[in-house]
mmCIF file of C-alpha atoms and ligand atoms in Angstrom:
data_model
loop_
_atom_site.group_PDB
_atom_site.id
_atom_site.type_symbol
_atom_site.label_atom_id
_atom_site.label_comp_id
_atom_site.label_asym_id
_atom_site.label_seq_id
_atom_site.Cartn_x
_atom_site.Cartn_y
_atom_site.Cartn_z
ATOM 1 C CA MET A 1 -24.844 -94.492 88.272
ATOM 2 C CA THR A 2 -26.273 -97.513 86.370
ATOM 3 C CA ILE A 3 -25.423 -101.046 87.228
ATOM 4 C CA LEU A 4 -25.679 -103.460 84.222
ATOM 5 C CA THR A 5 -27.291 -106.632 85.185
ATOM 6 C CA THR A 6 -27.545 -108.307 81.807
ATOM 7 C CA PHE A 7 -26.801 -111.769 82.206
ATOM 8 C CA LEU A 8 -29.424 -114.525 81.856
ATOM 9 C CA ASN A 9 -30.504 -116.767 84.814
ATOM 10 C CA ILE A 10 -31.000 -120.247 83.695
ATOM 11 C CA SER A 11 -33.613 -120.827 86.269
ATOM 12 C CA LEU A 12 -35.840 -118.208 84.882
ATOM 13 C CA ILE A 13 -35.524 -119.680 81.410
ATOM 14 C CA ILE A 14 -37.093 -122.911 82.690
ATOM 15 C CA SER A 15 -40.260 -120.908 83.254
ATOM 16 C CA LEU A 16 -40.626 -120.320 79.503
ATOM 17 C CA ARG A 17 -42.504 -123.016 77.671
ATOM 18 C CA SER A 18 -41.922 -124.055 74.153
ATOM 19 C CA VAL A 19 -45.325 -124.530 72.880
ATOM 20 C CA SER A 20 -45.258 -125.347 69.206
ATOM 21 C CA ASN A 21 -42.242 -127.338 68.863
ATOM 22 C CA ASN A 22 -40.562 -130.206 70.602
ATOM 23 C CA ARG A 23 -37.196 -128.720 71.529
ATOM 24 C CA SER A 24 -35.642 -129.787 74.817
ATOM 25 C CA LEU A 25 -35.110 -127.391 77.555
ATOM 26 C CA GLU A 26 -31.423 -127.171 76.902
ATOM 27 C CA GLU A 27 -32.023 -126.319 73.180
ATOM 28 C CA LEU A 28 -34.608 -123.759 74.074
ATOM 29 C CA ALA A 29 -32.066 -122.058 76.492
ATOM 30 C CA TRP A 30 -29.448 -121.916 73.899
ATOM 31 C CA ASP A 31 -31.795 -120.272 71.504
ATOM 32 C CA LEU A 32 -32.555 -117.693 74.164
ATOM 33 C CA ARG A 33 -29.064 -116.784 74.372
ATOM 34 C CA LEU A 34 -29.591 -115.000 71.029
ATOM 35 C CA LEU A 35 -31.446 -112.459 72.914
ATOM 36 C CA PHE A 36 -28.083 -110.772 73.588
ATOM 37 C CA GLN A 37 -27.406 -110.322 69.836
ATOM 38 C CA LEU A 38 -30.633 -108.232 69.821
ATOM 39 C CA ILE A 39 -28.759 -105.736 72.052
ATOM 40 C CA LYS A 40 -25.452 -105.682 70.360
ATOM 41 C CA ASN A 41 -25.743 -107.275 66.842
ATOM 42 C CA ASN A 42 -22.042 -107.926 66.577
ATOM 43 C CA ASP A 43 -21.761 -111.479 65.287
ATOM 44 C CA PRO A 44 -22.460 -111.826 61.514
ATOM 45 C CA ASP A 45 -21.984 -115.650 61.682
ATOM 46 C CA ILE A 46 -25.174 -116.421 63.362
ATOM 47 C CA PRO A 47 -27.467 -118.200 60.851
ATOM 48 C CA GLN A 48 -30.843 -116.495 60.045
ATOM 49 C CA GLU A 49 -32.811 -119.582 61.116
ATOM 50 C CA ASN A 50 -31.610 -119.277 64.709
ATOM 51 C CA TYR A 51 -33.248 -115.926 64.745
ATOM 52 C CA THR A 52 -36.288 -117.354 63.183
ATOM 53 C CA ARG A 53 -36.402 -119.923 66.003
ATOM 54 C CA LEU A 54 -36.084 -117.293 68.755
ATOM 55 C CA HIS A 55 -38.764 -115.319 67.165
ATOM 56 C CA GLN A 56 -41.013 -118.484 67.158
ATOM 57 C CA ILE A 57 -40.347 -119.190 70.840
ATOM 58 C CA LEU A 58 -41.282 -115.669 71.828
ATOM 59 C CA THR A 59 -44.372 -115.652 69.646
ATOM 60 C CA ASP A 60 -45.378 -119.013 70.963
ATOM 61 C CA ASN A 61 -45.181 -117.732 74.512
ATOM 62 C CA ASN A 62 -46.812 -114.459 73.600
ATOM 63 C CA ILE A 63 -44.025 -112.299 74.991
ATOM 64 C CA SER A 64 -41.965 -109.560 73.646
ATOM 65 C CA VAL A 65 -38.195 -109.308 73.338
ATOM 66 C CA ASP A 66 -38.269 -106.701 76.045
ATOM 67 C CA THR A 67 -40.294 -108.858 78.434
ATOM 68 C CA ALA A 68 -38.043 -111.782 77.762
ATOM 69 C CA LEU A 69 -34.980 -109.867 78.519
ATOM 70 C CA GLN A 70 -36.366 -108.210 81.632
ATOM 71 C CA ASN A 71 -37.587 -111.555 82.999
ATOM 72 C CA LEU A 72 -34.157 -113.337 82.247
ATOM 73 C CA SER A 73 -32.017 -110.613 83.675
ATOM 74 C CA PRO A 74 -31.628 -110.696 87.357
ATOM 75 C CA ASN A 75 -33.891 -108.088 89.046
ATOM 76 C CA CYS A 76 -32.580 -105.272 91.255
ATOM 77 C CA GLU A 77 -33.861 -106.943 94.332
ATOM 78 C CA ASP A 78 -31.747 -110.021 93.694
ATOM 79 C CA ALA A 79 -28.679 -108.004 92.720
ATOM 80 C CA PHE A 80 -28.404 -105.895 95.780
ATOM 81 C CA GLN A 81 -27.967 -107.421 99.135
ATOM 82 C CA ARG A 82 -27.404 -104.186 101.210
ATOM 83 C CA CYS A 83 -27.454 -100.553 100.266
ATOM 84 C CA LYS A 84 -26.177 -97.502 102.297
ATOM 85 C CA TRP A 85 -26.378 -93.956 101.306
ATOM 86 C CA LYS A 86 -24.291 -91.450 103.504
ATOM 87 C CA GLY A 87 -23.887 -94.294 106.123
ATOM 88 C CA GLU A 88 -27.539 -94.833 106.486
ATOM 89 C CA GLU A 89 -28.916 -98.256 105.537
ATOM 90 C CA LYS A 90 -31.642 -97.981 102.825
ATOM 91 C CA ARG A 91 -33.996 -100.525 101.292
ATOM 92 C CA CYS A 92 -32.170 -101.130 97.984
ATOM 93 C CA GLU A 93 -35.469 -101.251 95.994
ATOM 94 C CA SER A 94 -36.304 -97.765 97.260
ATOM 95 C CA ILE A 95 -33.208 -96.223 95.752
ATOM 96 C CA PHE A 96 -32.574 -98.380 92.689
ATOM 97 C CA GLU A 97 -34.914 -98.522 89.701
ATOM 98 C CA PRO A 98 -34.761 -100.899 86.787
ATOM 99 C CA ILE A 99 -34.361 -99.169 83.531
ATOM 100 C CA LYS A 100 -33.560 -99.954 79.791
ATOM 101 C CA SER A 101 -30.219 -98.828 78.578
ATOM 102 C CA SER A 102 -28.404 -99.331 75.375
ATOM 103 C CA GLU A 103 -26.808 -102.409 76.900
ATOM 104 C CA GLY A 104 -29.992 -104.168 78.227
ATOM 105 C CA PHE A 105 -31.802 -103.942 81.499
ATOM 106 C CA CYS A 106 -29.902 -102.251 84.373
ATOM 107 C CA CYS A 107 -30.606 -101.023 87.853
ATOM 108 C CA THR A 108 -29.986 -97.356 88.390
ATOM 109 C CA PHE A 109 -29.351 -94.953 91.085
ATOM 110 C CA ASN A 110 -29.752 -91.123 91.034
ATOM 111 C CA TYR A 111 -30.936 -91.262 87.451
ATOM 112 C CA PHE A 112 -33.009 -88.302 85.923
ATOM 113 C CA ALA A 113 -32.620 -88.617 82.259
ATOM 114 C CA LEU A 114 -36.288 -89.783 81.809
ATOM 115 C CA LYS A 115 -38.541 -87.179 83.409
ATOM 116 C CA ASN A 116 -41.391 -89.685 84.023
ATOM 117 C CA LEU A 117 -39.276 -92.055 85.770
ATOM 118 C CA THR A 118 -41.234 -93.198 88.711
ATOM 119 C CA PHE A 119 -40.523 -95.626 91.608
ATOM 120 C CA SER A 120 -43.703 -97.269 90.771
ATOM 121 C CA ARG A 121 -43.531 -100.052 93.301
ATOM 122 C CA ILE A 122 -42.488 -98.604 96.575
ATOM 123 C CA LEU A 123 -42.046 -95.461 98.514
ATOM 124 C CA VAL A 124 -43.483 -93.297 95.881
ATOM 125 C CA ASN A 125 -43.956 -90.337 98.181
ATOM 126 C CA ARG A 126 -40.276 -90.380 99.230
ATOM 127 C CA VAL A 127 -38.748 -90.067 95.697
ATOM 128 C CA GLU A 128 -36.253 -87.269 95.306
ATOM 129 C CA ASN A 129 -37.172 -84.915 92.520
ATOM 130 C CA ARG A 130 -33.587 -83.862 91.978
ATOM 131 C CA PRO A 131 -30.087 -85.581 91.918
ATOM 132 C CA ARG A 132 -28.846 -86.468 95.398
ATOM 133 C CA ARG A 133 -25.490 -85.030 96.258
ATOM 134 C CA VAL A 134 -22.782 -86.076 98.552
ATOM 135 C CA SER A 135 -21.923 -83.690 101.328
ATOM 136 C CA ALA A 136 -18.121 -84.565 101.893
ATOM 137 C CA CYS A 137 -15.474 -86.751 100.462
ATOM 138 C CA GLY A 138 -14.858 -90.516 101.222
ATOM 139 C CA TYR A 139 -16.897 -93.627 100.721
ATOM 140 C CA GLN A 140 -18.655 -93.202 104.113
ATOM 141 C CA THR A 141 -20.564 -90.329 102.697
ATOM 142 C CA GLY A 142 -21.377 -91.862 99.467
ATOM 143 C CA LEU A 143 -23.223 -95.029 98.242
ATOM 144 C CA GLU A 144 -22.122 -98.347 99.585
ATOM 145 C CA LEU A 145 -23.427 -101.508 97.978
ATOM 146 C CA LEU A 146 -23.119 -105.255 98.590
ATOM 147 C CA LEU A 147 -23.937 -107.074 95.364
ATOM 148 C CA ASP A 148 -24.594 -110.719 94.916
ATOM 149 C CA ASN A 149 -23.014 -111.990 91.619
ATOM 150 C CA LYS A 150 -24.956 -115.326 91.637
ATOM 151 C CA PRO A 151 -22.079 -117.018 90.025
ATOM 152 C CA HIS A 152 -23.997 -120.417 89.886
ATOM 153 C CA ASP A 153 -26.727 -119.072 87.840
ATOM 154 C CA TYR A 154 -24.788 -117.363 85.091
ATOM 155 C CA PHE A 155 -25.956 -118.725 81.730
ATOM 156 C CA ALA A 156 -25.045 -115.932 79.265
ATOM 157 C CA SER A 157 -23.324 -112.727 79.582
ATOM 158 C CA HIS A 158 -22.068 -109.801 77.363
ATOM 159 C CA ILE A 159 -18.430 -110.324 78.495
ATOM 160 C CA PRO A 160 -16.779 -113.586 79.441
ATOM 161 C CA SER A 161 -16.540 -112.762 83.013
ATOM 162 C CA ILE A 162 -18.647 -112.718 86.167
ATOM 163 C CA GLY A 163 -19.420 -109.503 87.714
ATOM 164 C CA TYR A 164 -21.518 -106.388 87.381
ATOM 165 C CA ARG A 165 -20.664 -103.569 85.051
ATOM 166 C CA ILE A 166 -21.018 -100.182 86.609
ATOM 167 C CA PHE A 167 -21.412 -97.059 84.591
ATOM 168 C CA ILE A 168 -20.747 -93.674 86.280
ATOM 169 C CA HIS A 169 -22.573 -90.861 84.534
ATOM 170 C CA ASN A 170 -24.269 -87.690 84.741
ATOM 171 C CA PRO A 171 -27.716 -88.139 86.298
ATOM 172 C CA TYR A 172 -29.275 -86.471 83.281
ATOM 173 C CA TYR A 173 -27.476 -88.684 80.765
ATOM 174 C CA PHE A 174 -28.968 -91.854 79.217
ATOM 175 C CA PRO A 175 -26.482 -94.650 79.921
ATOM 176 C CA ASP A 176 -25.079 -96.082 76.721
ATOM 177 C CA TRP A 177 -21.897 -97.834 75.560
ATOM 178 C CA THR A 178 -19.852 -94.682 75.289
ATOM 179 C CA LEU A 179 -19.635 -94.158 78.967
ATOM 180 C CA GLN A 180 -16.636 -95.336 80.958
ATOM 181 C CA ASN A 181 -17.544 -98.435 82.966
ATOM 182 C CA ILE A 182 -15.923 -100.616 85.563
ATOM 183 C CA LEU A 183 -16.284 -104.280 86.032
ATOM 184 C CA SER A 184 -16.907 -105.162 89.662
ATOM 185 C CA GLY A 185 -15.683 -108.715 90.079
ATOM 186 C CA MET A 186 -16.413 -111.358 92.654
ATOM 187 C CA LYS A 187 -15.150 -111.157 96.289
ATOM 188 C CA MET A 188 -13.812 -107.759 95.557
ATOM 189 C CA LEU A 189 -14.154 -104.505 97.444
ATOM 190 C CA ASP A 190 -14.157 -101.582 94.880
ATOM 191 C CA LEU A 191 -13.783 -98.048 95.795
ATOM 192 C CA ILE A 192 -14.951 -95.926 93.022
ATOM 193 C CA SER A 193 -14.422 -92.142 93.134
ATOM 194 C CA VAL A 194 -15.526 -89.420 90.856
ATOM 195 C CA THR A 195 -13.411 -86.335 90.056
ATOM 196 C CA SER A 196 -15.299 -83.438 88.792
ATOM 197 C CA THR A 197 -14.170 -80.840 86.292
ATOM 198 C CA MET A 198 -15.717 -77.567 85.590
ATOM 199 C CA THR A 199 -14.989 -75.659 82.289
ATOM 200 C CA TYR A 200 -15.787 -72.042 82.133
ATOM 201 C CA SER A 201 -14.891 -69.028 79.839
ATOM 202 C CA SER A 202 -14.037 -65.568 81.226
ATOM 203 C CA ASP A 203 -15.741 -62.481 79.863
ATOM 204 C CA THR A 204 -12.903 -61.695 77.350
ATOM 205 C CA ILE A 205 -14.082 -64.188 74.891
ATOM 206 C CA ARG A 206 -16.979 -61.882 74.106
ATOM 207 C CA ASN A 207 -14.474 -59.944 71.983
ATOM 208 C CA MET A 208 -13.625 -62.971 69.808
ATOM 209 C CA ASP A 209 -15.067 -63.296 66.506
ATOM 210 C CA ILE A 210 -18.241 -65.580 66.542
ATOM 211 C CA GLY A 211 -16.692 -67.807 64.015
ATOM 212 C CA THR A 212 -13.698 -68.491 66.220
ATOM 213 C CA ARG A 213 -15.598 -68.684 69.476
ATOM 214 C CA ASP A 214 -18.080 -71.016 67.971
ATOM 215 C CA CYS A 215 -20.738 -70.372 70.696
ATOM 216 C CA LEU A 216 -23.504 -67.770 71.469
ATOM 217 C CA PHE A 217 -24.143 -65.976 74.744
ATOM 218 C CA PRO A 218 -27.628 -66.495 76.288
ATOM 219 C CA THR A 219 -28.569 -62.959 75.736
ATOM 220 C CA LYS A 220 -27.837 -63.176 71.927
HETATM 221 C C1 NAG B 301 -43.441 -133.832 69.333
HETATM 222 O O1 NAG B 301 -42.909 -135.057 69.596
HETATM 223 C C2 NAG B 301 -43.777 -136.068 69.761
HETATM 224 C C3 NAG B 301 -43.096 -137.503 70.101
HETATM 225 O O2 NAG B 301 -41.744 -137.354 69.744
HETATM 226 C C4 NAG B 301 -44.567 -136.238 68.379
HETATM 227 O O3 NAG B 301 -45.504 -137.237 68.512
HETATM 228 C C5 NAG B 301 -45.205 -135.061 68.088
HETATM 229 O O4 NAG B 301 -45.990 -135.083 66.839
HETATM 230 C C6 NAG B 301 -44.235 -133.877 68.078
HETATM 231 N N1 NAG B 301 -44.903 -132.521 67.917
HETATM 232 C C7 NAG B 301 -44.531 -131.625 67.041
HETATM 233 C C8 NAG B 301 -45.249 -130.366 66.949
HETATM 234 O O5 NAG B 301 -43.589 -131.789 66.425
HETATM 235 C C1 NAG B 302 -27.549 -121.941 65.489
HETATM 236 O O1 NAG B 302 -28.422 -123.054 65.461
HETATM 237 C C2 NAG B 302 -27.715 -124.243 65.472
HETATM 238 C C3 NAG B 302 -28.610 -125.366 65.297
HETATM 239 O O2 NAG B 302 -29.507 -125.417 66.375
HETATM 240 C C4 NAG B 302 -26.742 -124.477 66.500
HETATM 241 O O3 NAG B 302 -25.997 -125.655 66.537
HETATM 242 C C5 NAG B 302 -25.731 -123.237 66.621
HETATM 243 O O4 NAG B 302 -24.973 -123.433 67.797
HETATM 244 C C6 NAG B 302 -26.574 -121.899 66.708
HETATM 245 N N1 NAG B 302 -25.620 -120.921 66.665
HETATM 246 C C7 NAG B 302 -25.697 -119.942 67.679
HETATM 247 C C8 NAG B 302 -24.664 -118.862 67.503
HETATM 248 O O5 NAG B 302 -26.462 -119.911 68.526
HETATM 249 C C1 NAG B 303 -50.913 -112.066 74.467
HETATM 250 O O1 NAG B 303 -50.710 -111.034 75.389
HETATM 251 C C2 NAG B 303 -51.571 -109.899 75.329
HETATM 252 C C3 NAG B 303 -51.062 -108.876 76.308
HETATM 253 O O2 NAG B 303 -50.573 -109.433 77.395
HETATM 254 C C4 NAG B 303 -53.039 -110.401 75.445
HETATM 255 O O3 NAG B 303 -53.739 -109.126 75.417
HETATM 256 C C5 NAG B 303 -53.207 -111.405 74.331
HETATM 257 O O4 NAG B 303 -54.568 -111.864 74.643
HETATM 258 C C6 NAG B 303 -52.384 -112.496 74.495
HETATM 259 N N1 NAG B 303 -52.543 -113.415 73.292
HETATM 260 C C7 NAG B 303 -52.540 -114.697 73.422
HETATM 261 C C8 NAG B 303 -52.932 -115.560 72.178
HETATM 262 O O5 NAG B 303 -52.479 -115.360 74.655
HETATM 263 C C1 NAG B 304 -42.084 -92.227 79.587
HETATM 264 O O1 NAG B 304 -41.812 -91.107 78.546
HETATM 265 C C2 NAG B 304 -41.503 -91.980 77.330
HETATM 266 C C3 NAG B 304 -41.238 -90.917 76.289
HETATM 267 O O2 NAG B 304 -42.103 -89.754 76.295
HETATM 268 C C4 NAG B 304 -42.692 -92.853 76.886
HETATM 269 O O3 NAG B 304 -42.369 -93.579 75.736
HETATM 270 C C5 NAG B 304 -43.094 -93.891 78.017
HETATM 271 O O4 NAG B 304 -43.970 -94.690 77.675
HETATM 272 C C6 NAG B 304 -43.196 -93.136 79.352
HETATM 273 N N1 NAG B 304 -43.304 -94.109 80.417
HETATM 274 C C7 NAG B 304 -44.245 -94.108 81.302
HETATM 275 C C8 NAG B 304 -44.244 -95.128 82.260
HETATM 276 O O5 NAG B 304 -45.091 -93.238 81.426
#
């Protein structure tokens, strides 16, 4: 499961300096909103010069696009107030890891798509080496989270709404825009369940012509 935290905090924008030009803080902040366009370039009407200005700001500050986005997005510690796994309270930073997805920086739980993913900061020796599984139905045996939406520090977002986007996916899949996602709004209790489906073939398909069957057996 991956939680998209891509909104930009204005308080963090203040920490960026504009060295070579005389732009006000407000102008600087508006230019930084363009960072979103670099994730999903879906507005052809933005003039080229705005991108040039953004590039200049980043160059002046000697920071990359990734670093800027990472610093302006809320971090996982700020986003999560409380975390429980199977009813047991956990330190959120020990089960959530910041990752880069096709939608920007996210916090992810139970993610194994990148083999070298490490919980570099904390509890390294207690990292699971394969996906966690629930042992029964019901929210008490799953993951419970208390999220802080920080509605007063919400300068830019992908969608015109306050809330976190939650992507439910296979632990081995890279989270991208094709996944079903849920918007978790403010002052809401969301109960999200997953229904699993298994598809298998019986042995009789061995007799089918390979062109019709369109797959090989492991032994072939
Ligand atoms: C910035 O503004 C000040 C005063 O308005 C001016 O003296 C200075 O030359 C400007 N600097 C640049 C790099 O434009
Ligand atoms: C592009 O820059 C101009 C001039 O600063 C500004 O008025 C306009 O709002 C910017 N457009 C976007 C989409 O940021
Ligand atoms: C820019 O950052 C890099 C890496 O952090 C550093 O090696 C380099 O010296 C910096 N350049 C300037 C001009 O500050
Ligand atoms: C993880 O692996 C990817 C792909 O091999 C590589 O680009 C990235 O630098 C690695 N990250 C770390 C922290 O080793």
